[in-house]
Short mmCIF file of C-alpha atoms in Angstrom, two decimals:
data_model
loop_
_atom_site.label_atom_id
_atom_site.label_comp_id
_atom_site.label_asym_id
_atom_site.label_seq_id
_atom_site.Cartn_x
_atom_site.Cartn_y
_atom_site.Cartn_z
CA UNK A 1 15.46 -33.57 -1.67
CA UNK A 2 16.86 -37.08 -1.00
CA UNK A 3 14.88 -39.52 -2.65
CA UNK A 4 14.40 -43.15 -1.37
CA UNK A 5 11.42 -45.78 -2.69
CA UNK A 6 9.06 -44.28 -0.82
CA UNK A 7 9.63 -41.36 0.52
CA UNK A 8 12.10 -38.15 0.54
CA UNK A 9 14.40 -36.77 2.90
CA UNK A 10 13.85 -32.79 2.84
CA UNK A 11 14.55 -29.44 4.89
CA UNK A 12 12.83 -28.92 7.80
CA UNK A 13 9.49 -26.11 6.80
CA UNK A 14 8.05 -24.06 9.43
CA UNK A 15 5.01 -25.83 9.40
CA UNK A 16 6.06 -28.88 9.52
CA UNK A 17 7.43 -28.17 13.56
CA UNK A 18 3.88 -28.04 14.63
CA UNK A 19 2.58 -31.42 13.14
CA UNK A 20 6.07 -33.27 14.33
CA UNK A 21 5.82 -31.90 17.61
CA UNK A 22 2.21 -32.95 18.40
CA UNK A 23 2.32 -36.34 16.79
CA UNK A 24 5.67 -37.44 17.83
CA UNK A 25 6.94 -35.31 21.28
CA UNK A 26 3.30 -34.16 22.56
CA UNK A 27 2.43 -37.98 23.46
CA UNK A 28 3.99 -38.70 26.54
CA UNK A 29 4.76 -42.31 26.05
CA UNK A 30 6.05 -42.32 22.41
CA UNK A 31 7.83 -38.62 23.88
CA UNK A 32 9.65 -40.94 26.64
CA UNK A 33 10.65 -43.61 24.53
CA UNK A 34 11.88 -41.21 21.56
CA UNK A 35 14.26 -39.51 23.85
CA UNK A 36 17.09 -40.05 26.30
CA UNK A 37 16.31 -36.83 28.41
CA UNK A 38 12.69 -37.06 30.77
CA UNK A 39 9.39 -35.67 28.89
CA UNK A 40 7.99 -32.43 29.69
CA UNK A 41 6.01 -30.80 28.41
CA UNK A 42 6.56 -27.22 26.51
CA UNK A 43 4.50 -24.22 26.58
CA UNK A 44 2.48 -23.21 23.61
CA UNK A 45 4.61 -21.17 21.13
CA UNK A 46 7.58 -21.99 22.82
CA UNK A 47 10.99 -23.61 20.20
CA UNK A 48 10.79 -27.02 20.64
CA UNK A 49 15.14 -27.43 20.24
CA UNK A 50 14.36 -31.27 18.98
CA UNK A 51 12.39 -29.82 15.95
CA UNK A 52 13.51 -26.67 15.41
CA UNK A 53 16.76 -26.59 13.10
CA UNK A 54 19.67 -24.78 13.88
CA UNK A 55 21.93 -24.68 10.73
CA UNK A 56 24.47 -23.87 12.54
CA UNK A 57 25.24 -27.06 14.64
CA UNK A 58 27.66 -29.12 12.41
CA UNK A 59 27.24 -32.13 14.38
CA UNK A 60 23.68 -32.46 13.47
CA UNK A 61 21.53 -32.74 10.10
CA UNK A 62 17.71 -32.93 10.55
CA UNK A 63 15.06 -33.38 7.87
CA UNK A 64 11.54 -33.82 7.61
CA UNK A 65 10.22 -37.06 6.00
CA UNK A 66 7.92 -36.98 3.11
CA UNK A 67 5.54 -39.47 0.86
CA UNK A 68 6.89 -39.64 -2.55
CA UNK A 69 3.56 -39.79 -4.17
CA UNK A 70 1.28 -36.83 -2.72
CA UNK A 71 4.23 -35.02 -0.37
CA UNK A 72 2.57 -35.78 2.29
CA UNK A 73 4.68 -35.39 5.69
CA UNK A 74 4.81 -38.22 7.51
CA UNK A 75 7.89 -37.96 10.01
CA UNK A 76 11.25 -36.89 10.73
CA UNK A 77 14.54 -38.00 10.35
CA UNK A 78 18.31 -37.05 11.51
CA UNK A 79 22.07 -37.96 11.50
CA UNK A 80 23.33 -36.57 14.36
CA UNK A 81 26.71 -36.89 16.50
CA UNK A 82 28.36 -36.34 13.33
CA UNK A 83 32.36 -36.90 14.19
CA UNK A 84 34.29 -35.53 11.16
CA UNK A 85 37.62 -36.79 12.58
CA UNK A 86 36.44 -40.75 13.07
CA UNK A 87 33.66 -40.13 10.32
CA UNK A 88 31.19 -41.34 12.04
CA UNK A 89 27.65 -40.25 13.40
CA UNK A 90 24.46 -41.91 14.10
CA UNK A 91 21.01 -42.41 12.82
CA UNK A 92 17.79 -41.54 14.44
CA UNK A 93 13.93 -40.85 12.92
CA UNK A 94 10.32 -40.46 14.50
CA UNK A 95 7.31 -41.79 11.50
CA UNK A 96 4.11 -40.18 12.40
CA UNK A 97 1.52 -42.45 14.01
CA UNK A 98 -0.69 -42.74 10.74
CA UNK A 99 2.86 -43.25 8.78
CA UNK A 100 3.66 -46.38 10.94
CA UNK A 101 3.61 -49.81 9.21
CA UNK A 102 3.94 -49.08 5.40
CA UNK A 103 7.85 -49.71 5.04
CA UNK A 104 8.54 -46.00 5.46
CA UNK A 105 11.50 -47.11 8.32
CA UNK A 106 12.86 -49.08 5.63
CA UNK A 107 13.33 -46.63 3.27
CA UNK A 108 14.24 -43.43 5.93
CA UNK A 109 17.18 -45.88 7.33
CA UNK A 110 18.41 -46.23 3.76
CA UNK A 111 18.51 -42.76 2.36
CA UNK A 112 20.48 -42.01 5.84
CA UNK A 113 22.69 -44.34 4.67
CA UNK A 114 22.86 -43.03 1.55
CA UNK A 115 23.31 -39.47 2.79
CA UNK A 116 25.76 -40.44 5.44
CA UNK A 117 27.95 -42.34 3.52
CA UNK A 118 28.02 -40.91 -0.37
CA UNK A 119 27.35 -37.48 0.98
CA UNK A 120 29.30 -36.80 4.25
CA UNK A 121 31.81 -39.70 3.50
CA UNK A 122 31.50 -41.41 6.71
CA UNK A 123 33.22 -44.57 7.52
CA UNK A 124 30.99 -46.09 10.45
CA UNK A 125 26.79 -45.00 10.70
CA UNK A 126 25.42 -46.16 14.12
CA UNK A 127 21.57 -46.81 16.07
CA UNK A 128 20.70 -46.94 19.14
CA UNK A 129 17.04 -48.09 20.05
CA UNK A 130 15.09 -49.46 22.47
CA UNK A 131 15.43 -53.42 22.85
CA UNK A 132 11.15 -53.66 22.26
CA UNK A 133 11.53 -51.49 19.11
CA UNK A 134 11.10 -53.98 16.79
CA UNK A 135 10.08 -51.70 13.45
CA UNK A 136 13.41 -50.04 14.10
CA UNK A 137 15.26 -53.22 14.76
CA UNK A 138 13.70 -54.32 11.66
CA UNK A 139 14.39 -51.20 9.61
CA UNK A 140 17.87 -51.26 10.21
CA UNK A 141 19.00 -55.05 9.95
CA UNK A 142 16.95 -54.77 6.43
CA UNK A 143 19.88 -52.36 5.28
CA UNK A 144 22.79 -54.07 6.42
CA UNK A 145 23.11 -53.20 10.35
CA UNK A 146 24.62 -55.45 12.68
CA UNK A 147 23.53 -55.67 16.38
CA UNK A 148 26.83 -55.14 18.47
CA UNK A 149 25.40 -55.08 21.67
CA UNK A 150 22.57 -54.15 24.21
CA UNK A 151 22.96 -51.34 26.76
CA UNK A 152 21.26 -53.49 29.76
CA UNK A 153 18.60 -51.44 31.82
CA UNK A 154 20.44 -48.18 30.34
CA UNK A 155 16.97 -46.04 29.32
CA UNK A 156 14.95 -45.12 32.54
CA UNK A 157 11.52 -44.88 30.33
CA UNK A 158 7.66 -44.10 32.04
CA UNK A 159 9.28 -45.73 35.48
CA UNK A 160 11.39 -48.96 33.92
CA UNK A 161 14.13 -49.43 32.98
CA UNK A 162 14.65 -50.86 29.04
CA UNK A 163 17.53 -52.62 27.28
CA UNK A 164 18.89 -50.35 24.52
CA UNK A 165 20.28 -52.06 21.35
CA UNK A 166 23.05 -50.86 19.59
CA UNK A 167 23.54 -51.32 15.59
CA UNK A 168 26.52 -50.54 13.56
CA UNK A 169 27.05 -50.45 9.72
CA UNK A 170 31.14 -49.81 8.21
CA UNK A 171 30.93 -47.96 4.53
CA UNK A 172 32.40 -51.05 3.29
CA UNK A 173 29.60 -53.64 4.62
CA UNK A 174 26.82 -50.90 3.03
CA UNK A 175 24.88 -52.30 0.28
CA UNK A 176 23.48 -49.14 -1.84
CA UNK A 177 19.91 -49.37 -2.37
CA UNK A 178 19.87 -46.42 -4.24
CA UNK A 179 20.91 -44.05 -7.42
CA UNK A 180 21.65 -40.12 -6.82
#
């Protein structure tokens, strides 16, 4: 397990797919705004492919999120797009409704960091979120990302269209938070 302040980065458990998928993809609106593709919704028992981890996809690394104190789950968390030529990839996590507001972001954003850049040895970690996503905004400037743009009217999301910002953070700019 990864450790941050709060919480710890961990492998994906069975159980946990249920609990993610419910609280994070089974809402419609938080569902549209989480992803780039449209919501639907997916039979009973069927492999949700956003949950479900397939070790065998090098260009993506998913974990499940949990408290520190107690283990409780509280979200999920990914680097994904992983280029091994440019070393790059980017950052992207879903924090359980209940999980929401208690510096959790914070912390997920950082072991990423940590992960991506002591870990996988990338050069360049990048976010892209909605312009209104201002916990994510938030979580992300707090550990050295630097807005580099906005994608105008570039996520069609519950019949709008929303500005998408986009954060980058270079190895060298990284400030580690934290001690393997």
């Amino acid at each position: 397990m990864l450790k941050g302040n709060k919480v710890g980065l961990r492998a994906r458990h069975q159980e946990d797919i249920p609990v993610l998928h419910s609280e994070l993809y089974d809402d419609v609106v938080n569902g549209s705004r989480a992803e780039s593709a449209p919501w639907r919704p997916l039979t009973p028992g069927t492999k949700d492919p956003r949950l479900a981890v397939d070790d065998s996809r090098e260009g993506l690394v998913q974990f499940s999120v949990v408290e520190l104190e107690g283990n409780t789950l509280v979200g999920m968390a990914t680097l994904w797009g992983i280029d091994t030529h440019s070393r790059s990839a980017h950052i992207g996590m879903g924090l359980r409704p209940a999980a929401r507001g208690k510096g959790y972001g914070t912390d997920v954003v950082g072991v990423l960091c940590h992960y991506g850049f002591v870990a996988r040895g990338m050069h360049r970690l990048q976010i892209e979120t909605l312009a209104d996503n201002a916990a994510m905004l938030a979580a992300a400037e707090r550990n050295g990302f630097v807005r580099e743009g906005v994608l105008r009217s570039s996520a069609w999301v519950m019949g709008e269209f929303l500005d998408e910002v986009l954060l980058g953070l270079l190895a060298e700019e990284w400030k580690p938070t934290l001690k393997w």
